[in-house]
CSV table of C-alpha atoms and ligand atoms in Angstrom, one decimal:
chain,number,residue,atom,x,y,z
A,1,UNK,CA,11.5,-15.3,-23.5
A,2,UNK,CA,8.7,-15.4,-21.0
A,3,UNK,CA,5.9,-12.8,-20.3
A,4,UNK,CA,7.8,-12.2,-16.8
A,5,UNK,CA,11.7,-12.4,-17.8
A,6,UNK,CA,11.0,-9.6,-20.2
A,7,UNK,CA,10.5,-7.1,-16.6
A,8,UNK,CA,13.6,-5.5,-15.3
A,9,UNK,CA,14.4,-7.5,-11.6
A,10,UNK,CA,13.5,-5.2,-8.5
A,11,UNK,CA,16.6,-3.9,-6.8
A,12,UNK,CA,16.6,-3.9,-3.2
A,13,UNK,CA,18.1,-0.7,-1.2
A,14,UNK,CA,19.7,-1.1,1.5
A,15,UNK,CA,18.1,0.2,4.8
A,16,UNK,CA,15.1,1.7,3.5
A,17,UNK,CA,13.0,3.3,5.9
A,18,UNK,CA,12.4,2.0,8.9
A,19,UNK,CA,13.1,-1.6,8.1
A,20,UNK,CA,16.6,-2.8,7.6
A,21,UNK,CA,17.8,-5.3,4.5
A,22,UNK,CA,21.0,-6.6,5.4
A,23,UNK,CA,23.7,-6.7,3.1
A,24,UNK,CA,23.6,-10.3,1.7
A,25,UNK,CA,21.6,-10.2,-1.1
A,26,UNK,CA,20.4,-14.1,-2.0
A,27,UNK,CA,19.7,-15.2,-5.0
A,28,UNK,CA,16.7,-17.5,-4.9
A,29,UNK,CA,15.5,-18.1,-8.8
A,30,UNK,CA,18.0,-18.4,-11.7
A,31,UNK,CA,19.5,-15.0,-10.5
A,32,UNK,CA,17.0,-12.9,-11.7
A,33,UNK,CA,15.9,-11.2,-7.9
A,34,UNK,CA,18.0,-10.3,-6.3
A,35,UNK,CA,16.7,-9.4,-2.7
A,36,UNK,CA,17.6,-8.6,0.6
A,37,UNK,CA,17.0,-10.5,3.6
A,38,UNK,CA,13.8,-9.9,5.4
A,39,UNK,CA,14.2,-7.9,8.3
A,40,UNK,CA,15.2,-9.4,11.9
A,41,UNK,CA,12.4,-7.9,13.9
A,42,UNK,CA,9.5,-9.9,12.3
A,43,UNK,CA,10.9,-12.9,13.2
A,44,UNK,CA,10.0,-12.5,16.1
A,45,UNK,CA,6.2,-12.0,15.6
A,46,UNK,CA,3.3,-14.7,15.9
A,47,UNK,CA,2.9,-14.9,12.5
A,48,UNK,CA,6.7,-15.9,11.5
A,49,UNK,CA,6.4,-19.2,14.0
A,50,UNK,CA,4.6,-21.4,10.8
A,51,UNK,CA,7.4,-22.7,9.4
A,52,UNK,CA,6.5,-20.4,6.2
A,53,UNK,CA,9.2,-19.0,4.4
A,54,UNK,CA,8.2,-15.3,4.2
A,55,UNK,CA,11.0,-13.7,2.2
A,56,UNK,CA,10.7,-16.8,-0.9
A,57,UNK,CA,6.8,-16.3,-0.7
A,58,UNK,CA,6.9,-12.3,-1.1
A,59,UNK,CA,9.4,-13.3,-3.8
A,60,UNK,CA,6.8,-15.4,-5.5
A,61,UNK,CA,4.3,-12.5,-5.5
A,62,UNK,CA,6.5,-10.2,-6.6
A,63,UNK,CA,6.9,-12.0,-9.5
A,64,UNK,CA,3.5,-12.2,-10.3
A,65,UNK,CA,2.9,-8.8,-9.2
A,66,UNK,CA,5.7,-8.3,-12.5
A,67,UNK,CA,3.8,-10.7,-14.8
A,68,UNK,CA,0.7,-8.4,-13.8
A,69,UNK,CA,2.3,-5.2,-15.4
A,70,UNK,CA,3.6,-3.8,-12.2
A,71,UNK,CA,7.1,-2.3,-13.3
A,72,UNK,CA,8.1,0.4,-10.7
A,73,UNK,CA,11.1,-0.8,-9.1
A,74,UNK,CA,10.9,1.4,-5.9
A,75,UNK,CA,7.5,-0.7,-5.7
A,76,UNK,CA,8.4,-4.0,-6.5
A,77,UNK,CA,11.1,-3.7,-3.7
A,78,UNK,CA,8.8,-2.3,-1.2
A,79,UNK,CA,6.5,-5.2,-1.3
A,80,UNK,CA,9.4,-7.6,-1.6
A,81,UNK,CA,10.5,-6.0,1.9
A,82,UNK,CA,7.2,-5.4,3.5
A,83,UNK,CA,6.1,-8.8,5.6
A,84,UNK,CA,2.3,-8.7,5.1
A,85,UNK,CA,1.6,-11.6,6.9
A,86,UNK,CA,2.7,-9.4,10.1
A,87,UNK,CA,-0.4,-7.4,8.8
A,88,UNK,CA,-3.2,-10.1,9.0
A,89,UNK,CA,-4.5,-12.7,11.6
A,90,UNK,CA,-2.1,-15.8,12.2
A,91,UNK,CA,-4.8,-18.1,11.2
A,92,UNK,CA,-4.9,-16.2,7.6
A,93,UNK,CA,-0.7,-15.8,7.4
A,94,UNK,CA,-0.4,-18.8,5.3
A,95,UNK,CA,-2.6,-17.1,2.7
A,96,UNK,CA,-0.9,-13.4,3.1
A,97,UNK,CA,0.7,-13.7,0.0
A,98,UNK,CA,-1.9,-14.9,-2.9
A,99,UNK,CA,-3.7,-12.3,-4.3
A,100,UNK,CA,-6.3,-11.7,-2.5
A,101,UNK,CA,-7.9,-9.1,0.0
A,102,UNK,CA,-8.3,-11.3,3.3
A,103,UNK,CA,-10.5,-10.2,6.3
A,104,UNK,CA,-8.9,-8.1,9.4
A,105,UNK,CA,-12.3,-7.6,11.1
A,106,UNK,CA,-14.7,-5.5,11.4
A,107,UNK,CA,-16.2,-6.5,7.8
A,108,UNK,CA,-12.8,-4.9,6.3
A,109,UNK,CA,-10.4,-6.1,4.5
A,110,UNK,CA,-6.8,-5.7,3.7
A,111,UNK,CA,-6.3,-5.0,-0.2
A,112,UNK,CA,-5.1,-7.1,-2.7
A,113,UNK,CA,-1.2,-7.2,-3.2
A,114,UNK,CA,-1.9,-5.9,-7.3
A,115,UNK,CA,-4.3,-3.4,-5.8
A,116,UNK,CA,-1.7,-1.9,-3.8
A,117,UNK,CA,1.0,-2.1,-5.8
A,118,UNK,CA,-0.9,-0.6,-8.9
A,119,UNK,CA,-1.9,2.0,-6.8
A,120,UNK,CA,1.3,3.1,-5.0
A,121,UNK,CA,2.8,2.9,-8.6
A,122,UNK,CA,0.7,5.3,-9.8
A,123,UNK,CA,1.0,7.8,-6.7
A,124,UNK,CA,4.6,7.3,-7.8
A,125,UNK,CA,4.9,8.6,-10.9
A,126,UNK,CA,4.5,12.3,-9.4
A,127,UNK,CA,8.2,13.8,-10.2
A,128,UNK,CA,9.9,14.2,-6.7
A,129,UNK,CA,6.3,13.1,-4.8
A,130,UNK,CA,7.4,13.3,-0.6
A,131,UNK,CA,4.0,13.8,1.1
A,132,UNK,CA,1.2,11.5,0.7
A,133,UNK,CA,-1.8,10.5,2.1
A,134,UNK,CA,-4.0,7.2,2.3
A,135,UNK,CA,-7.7,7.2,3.5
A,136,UNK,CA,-8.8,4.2,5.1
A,137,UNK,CA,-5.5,2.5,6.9
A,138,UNK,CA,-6.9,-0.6,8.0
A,139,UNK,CA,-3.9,-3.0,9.3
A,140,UNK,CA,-1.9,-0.7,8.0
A,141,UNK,CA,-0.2,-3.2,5.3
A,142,UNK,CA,0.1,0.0,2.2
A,143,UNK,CA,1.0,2.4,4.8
A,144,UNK,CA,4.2,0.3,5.4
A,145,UNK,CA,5.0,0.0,1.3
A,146,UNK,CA,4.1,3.7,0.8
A,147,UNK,CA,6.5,4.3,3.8
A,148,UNK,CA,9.1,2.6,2.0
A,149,UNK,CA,9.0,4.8,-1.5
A,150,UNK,CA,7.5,8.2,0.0
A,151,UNK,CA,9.2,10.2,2.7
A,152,UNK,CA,6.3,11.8,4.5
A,153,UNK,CA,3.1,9.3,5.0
A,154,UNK,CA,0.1,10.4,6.3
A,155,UNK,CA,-2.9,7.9,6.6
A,156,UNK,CA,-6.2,8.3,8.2
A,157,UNK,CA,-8.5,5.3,9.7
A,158,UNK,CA,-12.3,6.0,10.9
A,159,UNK,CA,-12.4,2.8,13.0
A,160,UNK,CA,-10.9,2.9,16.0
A,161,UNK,CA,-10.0,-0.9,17.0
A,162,UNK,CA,-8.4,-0.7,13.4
A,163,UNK,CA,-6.8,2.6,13.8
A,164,UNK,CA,-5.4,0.5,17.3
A,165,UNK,CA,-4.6,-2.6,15.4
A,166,UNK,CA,-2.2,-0.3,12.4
A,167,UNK,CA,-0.4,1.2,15.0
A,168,UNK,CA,0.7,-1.7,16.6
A,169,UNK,CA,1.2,-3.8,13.7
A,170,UNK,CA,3.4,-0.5,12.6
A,171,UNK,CA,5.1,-0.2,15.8
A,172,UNK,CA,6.6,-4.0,15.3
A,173,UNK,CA,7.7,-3.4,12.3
A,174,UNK,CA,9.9,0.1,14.1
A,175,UNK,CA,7.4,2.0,11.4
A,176,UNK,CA,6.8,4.7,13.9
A,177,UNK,CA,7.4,7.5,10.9
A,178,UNK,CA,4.3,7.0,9.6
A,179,UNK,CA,1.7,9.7,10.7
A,180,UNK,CA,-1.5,7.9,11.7
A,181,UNK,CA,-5.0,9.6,12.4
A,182,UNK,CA,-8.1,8.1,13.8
A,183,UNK,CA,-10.5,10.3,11.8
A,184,UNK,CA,-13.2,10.9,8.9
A,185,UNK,CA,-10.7,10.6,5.4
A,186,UNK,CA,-13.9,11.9,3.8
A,187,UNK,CA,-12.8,15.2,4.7
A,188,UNK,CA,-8.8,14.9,4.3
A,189,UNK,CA,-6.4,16.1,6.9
A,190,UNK,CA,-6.9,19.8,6.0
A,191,UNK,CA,-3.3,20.4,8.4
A,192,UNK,CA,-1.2,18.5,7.0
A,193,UNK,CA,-2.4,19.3,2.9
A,194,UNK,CA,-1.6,20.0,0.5
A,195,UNK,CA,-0.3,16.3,-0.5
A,196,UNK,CA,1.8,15.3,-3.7
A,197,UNK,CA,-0.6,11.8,-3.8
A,198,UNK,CA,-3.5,10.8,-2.5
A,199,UNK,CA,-4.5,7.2,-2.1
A,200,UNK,CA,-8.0,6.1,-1.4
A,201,UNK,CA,-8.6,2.6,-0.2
A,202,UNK,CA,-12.4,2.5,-0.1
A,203,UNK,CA,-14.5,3.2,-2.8
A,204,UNK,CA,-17.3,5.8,-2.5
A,205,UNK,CA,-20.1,7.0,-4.9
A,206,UNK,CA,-17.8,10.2,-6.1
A,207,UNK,CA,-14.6,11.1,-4.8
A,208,UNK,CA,-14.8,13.9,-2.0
A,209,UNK,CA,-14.2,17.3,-3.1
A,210,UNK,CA,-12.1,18.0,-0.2
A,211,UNK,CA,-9.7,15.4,-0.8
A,212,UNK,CA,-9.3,16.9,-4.2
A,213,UNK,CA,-9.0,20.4,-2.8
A,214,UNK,CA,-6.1,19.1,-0.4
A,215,UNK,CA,-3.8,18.4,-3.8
A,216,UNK,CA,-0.8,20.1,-4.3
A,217,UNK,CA,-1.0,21.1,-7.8
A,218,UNK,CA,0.6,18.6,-10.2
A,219,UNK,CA,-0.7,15.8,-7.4
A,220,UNK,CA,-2.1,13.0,-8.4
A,221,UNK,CA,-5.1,11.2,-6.4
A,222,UNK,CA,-5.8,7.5,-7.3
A,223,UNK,CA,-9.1,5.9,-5.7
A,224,UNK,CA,-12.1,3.3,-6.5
A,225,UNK,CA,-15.4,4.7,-7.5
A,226,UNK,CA,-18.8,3.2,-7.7
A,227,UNK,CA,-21.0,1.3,-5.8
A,228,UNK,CA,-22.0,-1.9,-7.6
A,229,UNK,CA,-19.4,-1.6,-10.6
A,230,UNK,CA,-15.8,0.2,-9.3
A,231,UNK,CA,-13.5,1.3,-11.4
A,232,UNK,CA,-10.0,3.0,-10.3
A,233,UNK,CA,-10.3,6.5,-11.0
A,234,UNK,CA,-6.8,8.3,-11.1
A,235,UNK,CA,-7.4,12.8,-11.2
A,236,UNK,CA,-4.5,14.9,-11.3
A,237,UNK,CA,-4.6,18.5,-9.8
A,238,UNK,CA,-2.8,20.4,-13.3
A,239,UNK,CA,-3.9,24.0,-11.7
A,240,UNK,CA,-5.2,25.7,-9.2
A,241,UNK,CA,-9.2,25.2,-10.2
A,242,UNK,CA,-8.3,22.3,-12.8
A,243,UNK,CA,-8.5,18.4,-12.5
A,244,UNK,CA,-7.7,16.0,-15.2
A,245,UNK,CA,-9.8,12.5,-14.7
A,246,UNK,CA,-8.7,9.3,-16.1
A,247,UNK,CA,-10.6,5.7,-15.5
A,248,UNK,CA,-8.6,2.7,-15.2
A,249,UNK,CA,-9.2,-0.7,-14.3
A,250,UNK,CA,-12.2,-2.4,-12.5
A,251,UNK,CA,-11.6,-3.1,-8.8
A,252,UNK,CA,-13.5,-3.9,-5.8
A,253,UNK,CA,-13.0,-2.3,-2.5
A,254,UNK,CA,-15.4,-1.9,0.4
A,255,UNK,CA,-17.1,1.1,1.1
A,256,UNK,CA,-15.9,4.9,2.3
A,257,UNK,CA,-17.9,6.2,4.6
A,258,UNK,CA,-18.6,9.1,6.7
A,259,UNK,CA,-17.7,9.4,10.2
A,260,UNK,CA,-16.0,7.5,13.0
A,261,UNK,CA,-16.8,4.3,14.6
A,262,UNK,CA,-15.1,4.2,17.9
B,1,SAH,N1,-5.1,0.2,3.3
B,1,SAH,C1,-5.6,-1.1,3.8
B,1,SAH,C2,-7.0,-1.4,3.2
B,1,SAH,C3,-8.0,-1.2,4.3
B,1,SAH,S1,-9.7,-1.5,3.8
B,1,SAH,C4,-4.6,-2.1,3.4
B,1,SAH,O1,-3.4,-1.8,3.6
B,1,SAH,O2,-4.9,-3.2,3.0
B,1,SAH,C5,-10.3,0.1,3.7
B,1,SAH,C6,-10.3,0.8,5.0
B,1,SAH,O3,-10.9,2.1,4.8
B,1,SAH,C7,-11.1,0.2,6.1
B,1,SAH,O4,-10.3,0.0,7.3
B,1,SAH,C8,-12.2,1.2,6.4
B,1,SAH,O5,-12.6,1.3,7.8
B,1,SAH,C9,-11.6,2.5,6.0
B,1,SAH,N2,-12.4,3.6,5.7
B,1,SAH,C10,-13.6,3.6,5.0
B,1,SAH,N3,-14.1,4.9,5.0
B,1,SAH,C11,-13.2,5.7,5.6
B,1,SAH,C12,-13.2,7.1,5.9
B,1,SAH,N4,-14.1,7.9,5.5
B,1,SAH,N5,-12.1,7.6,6.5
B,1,SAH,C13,-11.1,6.7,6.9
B,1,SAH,N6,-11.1,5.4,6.7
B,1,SAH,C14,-12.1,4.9,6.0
Protein backbone atom coordinates (compact mmCIF):
# COMPACT_ATOMS: atom_id res chain seq x y z
CA UNK A 1 0.00 0.00 0.00
CA UNK A 2 1.44 3.40 -0.75
CA UNK A 3 2.52 6.17 1.72
CA UNK A 4 -0.60 8.22 0.29
CA UNK A 5 -3.42 5.47 -0.13
CA UNK A 6 -3.03 4.77 3.49
CA UNK A 7 -4.86 8.68 4.09
CA UNK A 8 -8.57 8.72 4.39
CA UNK A 9 -9.91 10.69 0.78
CA UNK A 10 -11.15 14.30 1.47
CA UNK A 11 -14.92 14.56 1.32
CA UNK A 12 -16.27 17.47 -0.40
CA UNK A 13 -19.49 19.43 1.17
CA UNK A 14 -21.63 20.64 -0.70
CA UNK A 15 -22.00 24.51 -0.76
CA UNK A 16 -19.52 25.45 1.64
CA UNK A 17 -19.26 29.00 2.26
CA UNK A 18 -19.41 31.28 -0.14
CA UNK A 19 -18.37 29.03 -3.03
CA UNK A 20 -20.73 26.52 -4.47
CA UNK A 21 -19.61 22.59 -5.38
CA UNK A 22 -22.14 21.37 -7.55
CA UNK A 23 -23.58 18.08 -6.98
CA UNK A 24 -21.64 15.83 -9.42
CA UNK A 25 -18.93 14.62 -7.79
CA UNK A 26 -16.08 13.29 -10.45
CA UNK A 27 -13.93 10.79 -9.95
CA UNK A 28 -10.57 11.65 -11.45
CA UNK A 29 -7.88 8.92 -9.90
CA UNK A 30 -8.80 5.26 -9.26
CA UNK A 31 -11.81 6.54 -7.16
CA UNK A 32 -10.05 7.51 -4.41
CA UNK A 33 -11.10 11.65 -4.45
CA UNK A 34 -13.90 12.21 -4.74
CA UNK A 35 -14.46 16.02 -5.41
CA UNK A 36 -16.76 18.58 -6.40
CA UNK A 37 -16.64 20.62 -9.35
CA UNK A 38 -14.83 23.81 -9.11
CA UNK A 39 -16.98 26.59 -8.76
CA UNK A 40 -18.66 28.56 -11.90
CA UNK A 41 -17.59 32.04 -11.05
CA UNK A 42 -13.72 31.53 -11.46
CA UNK A 43 -14.16 30.59 -14.77
CA UNK A 44 -14.65 33.46 -15.58
CA UNK A 45 -11.42 35.12 -14.21
CA UNK A 46 -8.08 35.93 -16.19
CA UNK A 47 -6.33 33.38 -14.78
CA UNK A 48 -8.90 30.32 -15.83
CA UNK A 49 -8.28 31.39 -19.82
CA UNK A 50 -4.72 29.06 -19.91
CA UNK A 51 -6.11 26.07 -20.88
CA UNK A 52 -5.00 24.68 -17.30
CA UNK A 53 -7.22 22.39 -15.70
CA UNK A 54 -7.61 23.92 -12.19
CA UNK A 55 -9.83 21.38 -10.41
CA UNK A 56 -7.29 18.06 -11.62
CA UNK A 57 -4.25 20.36 -10.57
CA UNK A 58 -5.69 21.28 -6.99
CA UNK A 59 -6.41 17.53 -7.01
CA UNK A 60 -2.76 16.82 -7.59
CA UNK A 61 -1.70 18.94 -4.64
CA UNK A 62 -4.01 17.77 -2.51
CA UNK A 63 -2.62 14.64 -2.77
CA UNK A 64 0.64 15.66 -1.96
CA UNK A 65 -0.55 17.90 0.56
CA UNK A 66 -1.89 13.99 2.02
CA UNK A 67 1.54 12.36 1.36
CA UNK A 68 2.87 15.41 3.45
CA UNK A 69 0.96 14.37 6.73
CA UNK A 70 -1.87 16.76 6.20
CA UNK A 71 -5.00 14.60 7.42
CA UNK A 72 -7.85 17.11 8.32
CA UNK A 73 -10.51 16.53 6.06
CA UNK A 74 -12.40 19.84 6.49
CA UNK A 75 -8.80 21.09 5.19
CA UNK A 76 -8.01 18.83 2.50
CA UNK A 77 -11.47 19.85 0.94
CA UNK A 78 -10.93 23.52 1.51
CA UNK A 79 -7.91 23.57 -0.57
CA UNK A 80 -9.38 21.21 -3.06
CA UNK A 81 -12.19 23.93 -3.47
CA UNK A 82 -10.19 27.08 -3.08
CA UNK A 83 -8.76 28.16 -6.87
CA UNK A 84 -5.40 29.70 -5.83
CA UNK A 85 -4.44 30.57 -9.08
CA UNK A 86 -7.36 33.28 -8.89
CA UNK A 87 -4.97 34.47 -5.97
CA UNK A 88 -1.68 35.16 -7.92
CA UNK A 89 -0.54 37.02 -11.16
CA UNK A 90 -1.73 35.34 -14.52
CA UNK A 91 1.85 35.04 -15.57
CA UNK A 92 2.51 32.88 -12.22
CA UNK A 93 -1.09 30.72 -12.50
CA UNK A 94 0.59 27.93 -14.18
CA UNK A 95 2.77 27.55 -11.14
CA UNK A 96 -0.20 28.16 -8.43
CA UNK A 97 -0.23 24.79 -7.49
CA UNK A 98 3.49 23.39 -6.84
CA UNK A 99 4.48 23.98 -3.55
CA UNK A 100 5.88 26.96 -3.38
CA UNK A 101 5.30 30.51 -2.01
CA UNK A 102 5.23 32.67 -5.43
CA UNK A 103 5.52 36.60 -5.41
CA UNK A 104 2.29 38.94 -5.26
CA UNK A 105 4.37 42.17 -5.01
CA UNK A 106 5.47 44.34 -2.95
CA UNK A 107 8.46 41.82 -1.85
CA UNK A 108 5.54 39.44 -0.45
CA UNK A 109 4.63 36.43 -1.03
CA UNK A 110 1.68 34.13 -0.97
CA UNK A 111 2.47 30.97 1.37
CA UNK A 112 3.23 27.66 0.50
CA UNK A 113 0.14 25.28 -0.12
CA UNK A 114 1.77 22.75 3.07
CA UNK A 115 2.33 25.96 4.95
CA UNK A 116 -1.19 26.80 4.84
CA UNK A 117 -2.69 23.70 5.15
CA UNK A 118 -0.49 22.64 8.20
CA UNK A 119 -1.38 25.70 9.70
CA UNK A 120 -5.23 25.96 9.21
CA UNK A 121 -5.07 22.23 10.41
CA UNK A 122 -3.72 23.11 13.53
CA UNK A 123 -6.11 26.28 14.13
CA UNK A 124 -8.53 23.37 13.56
CA UNK A 125 -8.10 21.22 16.08
CA UNK A 126 -9.71 23.78 18.68
CA UNK A 127 -13.10 21.82 19.74
CA UNK A 128 -15.99 23.90 18.15
CA UNK A 129 -13.25 26.92 16.96
CA UNK A 130 -15.84 29.76 14.98
CA UNK A 131 -13.73 33.02 15.21
CA UNK A 132 -10.36 33.34 13.87
CA UNK A 133 -7.96 35.64 12.91
CA UNK A 134 -4.94 35.75 10.35
CA UNK A 135 -2.25 38.61 10.45
CA UNK A 136 -0.81 39.50 7.36
CA UNK A 137 -3.68 38.75 4.45
CA UNK A 138 -1.69 39.27 1.48
CA UNK A 139 -3.87 38.03 -1.73
CA UNK A 140 -5.91 36.81 0.49
CA UNK A 141 -5.39 32.90 -0.69
CA UNK A 142 -5.70 31.31 3.39
CA UNK A 143 -8.33 33.73 4.13
CA UNK A 144 -10.54 31.96 1.51
CA UNK A 145 -9.52 28.18 2.93
CA UNK A 146 -9.96 29.45 6.59
CA UNK A 147 -13.32 30.82 5.31
CA UNK A 148 -14.24 27.51 4.21
CA UNK A 149 -13.65 25.49 7.74
CA UNK A 150 -14.29 28.52 10.28
CA UNK A 151 -17.50 30.53 10.43
CA UNK A 152 -16.25 33.89 11.48
CA UNK A 153 -12.78 35.11 9.70
CA UNK A 154 -11.14 37.98 10.56
CA UNK A 155 -7.81 38.92 8.73
CA UNK A 156 -5.71 41.99 9.05
CA UNK A 157 -3.18 43.35 6.11
CA UNK A 158 -0.70 46.38 6.82
CA UNK A 159 -0.20 47.12 3.11
CA UNK A 160 -2.66 48.86 1.52
CA UNK A 161 -2.32 47.95 -2.41
CA UNK A 162 -2.44 44.26 -0.85
CA UNK A 163 -5.17 44.96 1.59
CA UNK A 164 -6.92 46.38 -2.16
CA UNK A 165 -5.71 43.41 -4.09
CA UNK A 166 -7.43 40.55 -1.08
CA UNK A 167 -10.50 42.27 -1.35
CA UNK A 168 -10.98 42.01 -4.82
CA UNK A 169 -9.57 38.75 -5.37
CA UNK A 170 -12.27 37.86 -2.36
CA UNK A 171 -14.96 39.69 -3.96
CA UNK A 172 -14.62 37.31 -7.20
CA UNK A 173 -14.60 34.54 -5.56
CA UNK A 174 -18.51 36.00 -3.76
CA UNK A 175 -16.10 35.71 -0.39
CA UNK A 176 -17.57 38.88 0.95
CA UNK A 177 -18.00 37.11 4.64
CA UNK A 178 -14.65 37.42 5.34
CA UNK A 179 -13.82 40.51 7.63
CA UNK A 180 -10.84 42.26 6.17
CA UNK A 181 -8.79 45.22 7.93
CA UNK A 182 -6.12 47.41 6.55
CA UNK A 183 -4.11 47.66 9.85
CA UNK A 184 -0.96 46.89 12.14
CA UNK A 185 -1.70 42.71 13.04
CA UNK A 186 1.15 43.47 15.57
CA UNK A 187 -1.40 44.70 17.76
CA UNK A 188 -4.54 42.34 16.99
CA UNK A 189 -7.94 43.60 16.44
CA UNK A 190 -8.62 44.25 20.10
CA UNK A 191 -12.75 44.59 18.88
CA UNK A 192 -13.29 41.91 17.49
CA UNK A 193 -11.13 39.43 20.31
CA UNK A 194 -11.14 37.30 21.88
CA UNK A 195 -10.41 34.67 18.89
CA UNK A 196 -10.68 30.69 19.17
CA UNK A 197 -7.31 30.72 16.56
CA UNK A 198 -4.90 32.85 15.60
CA UNK A 199 -2.88 32.45 12.50
CA UNK A 200 0.23 34.38 11.84
CA UNK A 201 1.61 34.61 8.34
CA UNK A 202 4.83 36.54 8.90
CA UNK A 203 7.38 35.63 11.13
CA UNK A 204 8.65 38.09 13.75
CA UNK A 205 11.45 37.97 16.43
CA UNK A 206 8.75 36.82 19.35
CA UNK A 207 5.23 36.62 19.00
CA UNK A 208 3.26 39.86 20.11
CA UNK A 209 1.98 39.81 23.52
CA UNK A 210 -1.19 41.33 22.31
CA UNK A 211 -2.02 38.83 19.96
CA UNK A 212 -1.70 36.38 22.76
CA UNK A 213 -3.74 38.48 25.12
CA UNK A 214 -6.65 38.53 22.36
CA UNK A 215 -7.08 34.43 22.92
CA UNK A 216 -10.03 33.08 24.12
CA UNK A 217 -8.88 30.70 26.62
CA UNK A 218 -8.50 27.17 25.21
CA UNK A 219 -7.36 29.14 21.79
CA UNK A 220 -4.77 28.10 20.07
CA UNK A 221 -2.25 30.65 18.08
CA UNK A 222 0.05 29.04 15.37
CA UNK A 223 2.87 31.51 13.82
CA UNK A 224 6.62 31.48 12.50
CA UNK A 225 9.34 32.77 14.80
CA UNK A 226 12.88 33.82 14.16
CA UNK A 227 14.73 35.76 12.03
CA UNK A 228 17.45 33.87 10.27
CA UNK A 229 16.23 30.25 11.49
CA UNK A 230 11.93 30.08 11.78
CA UNK A 231 10.42 27.59 13.28
CA UNK A 232 6.40 27.27 13.66
CA UNK A 233 5.60 28.00 17.06
CA UNK A 234 2.01 26.74 18.06
CA UNK A 235 0.87 28.44 22.05
CA UNK A 236 -2.33 27.64 23.42
CA UNK A 237 -4.14 30.04 25.94
CA UNK A 238 -5.07 27.02 28.84
CA UNK A 239 -6.08 29.92 31.39
CA UNK A 240 -6.55 33.13 31.99
CA UNK A 241 -2.61 34.21 32.77
CA UNK A 242 -1.30 30.69 31.24
CA UNK A 243 0.22 29.76 27.78
CA UNK A 244 1.44 26.39 26.81
CA UNK A 245 4.36 26.79 23.86
CA UNK A 246 5.16 24.03 21.51
CA UNK A 247 7.86 24.30 18.50
CA UNK A 248 7.15 22.59 15.39
CA UNK A 249 8.65 22.45 12.13
CA UNK A 250 11.17 24.83 10.38
CA UNK A 251 9.44 27.30 7.94
CA UNK A 252 10.30 30.38 6.15
CA UNK A 253 7.98 33.31 5.91
CA UNK A 254 8.84 37.01 5.35
CA UNK A 255 8.82 39.37 7.99
CA UNK A 256 6.06 40.94 10.52
CA UNK A 257 6.36 44.22 10.92
CA UNK A 258 5.09 47.26 12.63
CA UNK A 259 2.91 49.71 11.10
CA UNK A 260 1.09 50.40 7.79
CA UNK A 261 2.42 51.09 4.51
CA UNK A 262 -0.23 52.83 2.51
N1 LIG B 1 -1.77 34.92 4.06
C1 LIG B 1 -1.05 35.09 2.82
C2 LIG B 1 0.42 35.24 3.05
C3 LIG B 1 0.85 36.62 2.84
S1 LIG B 1 2.55 36.94 3.14
C4 LIG B 1 -1.41 33.97 1.89
O1 LIG B 1 -2.54 33.61 1.82
O2 LIG B 1 -0.57 33.47 1.18
C5 LIG B 1 2.46 37.74 4.69
C6 LIG B 1 1.74 39.04 4.72
O3 LIG B 1 1.87 39.55 6.04
C7 LIG B 1 2.29 40.14 3.79
O4 LIG B 1 1.28 40.57 2.94
C8 LIG B 1 2.71 41.24 4.74
O5 LIG B 1 2.49 42.55 4.25
C9 LIG B 1 1.84 40.96 5.95
N2 LIG B 1 2.28 41.53 7.22
C10 LIG B 1 3.53 41.61 7.74
N3 LIG B 1 3.51 42.22 8.93
C11 LIG B 1 2.20 42.51 9.20
C12 LIG B 1 1.52 43.17 10.27
N4 LIG B 1 2.18 43.65 11.33
N5 LIG B 1 0.18 43.29 10.18
C13 LIG B 1 -0.51 42.83 9.12
N6 LIG B 1 0.09 42.22 8.06
C14 LIG B 1 1.42 42.06 8.11
Amino acid sequence: MSEQSRHKPPVVPKGLHGITATNSNTKISASRIRTATAPLQTERLPTANLGLNSERMRFVMVERLMAQGITNDRVLAAMQLVPRHAFVDGALASRAYDDAALPIGHSQTISQPWVVARMVSIASEVPGATRVLEVGTGCGYQAAVMAQVFSQVYSIERIRALYDMAREHLRALKLTRIRLNYGDGMVGLPTAAPFDAIVVAAAGLKIPQALMSQLAVGGVLIAPEGSGTQRLVKIQRTGASNWERQELEEVRFVPLKAGVQT
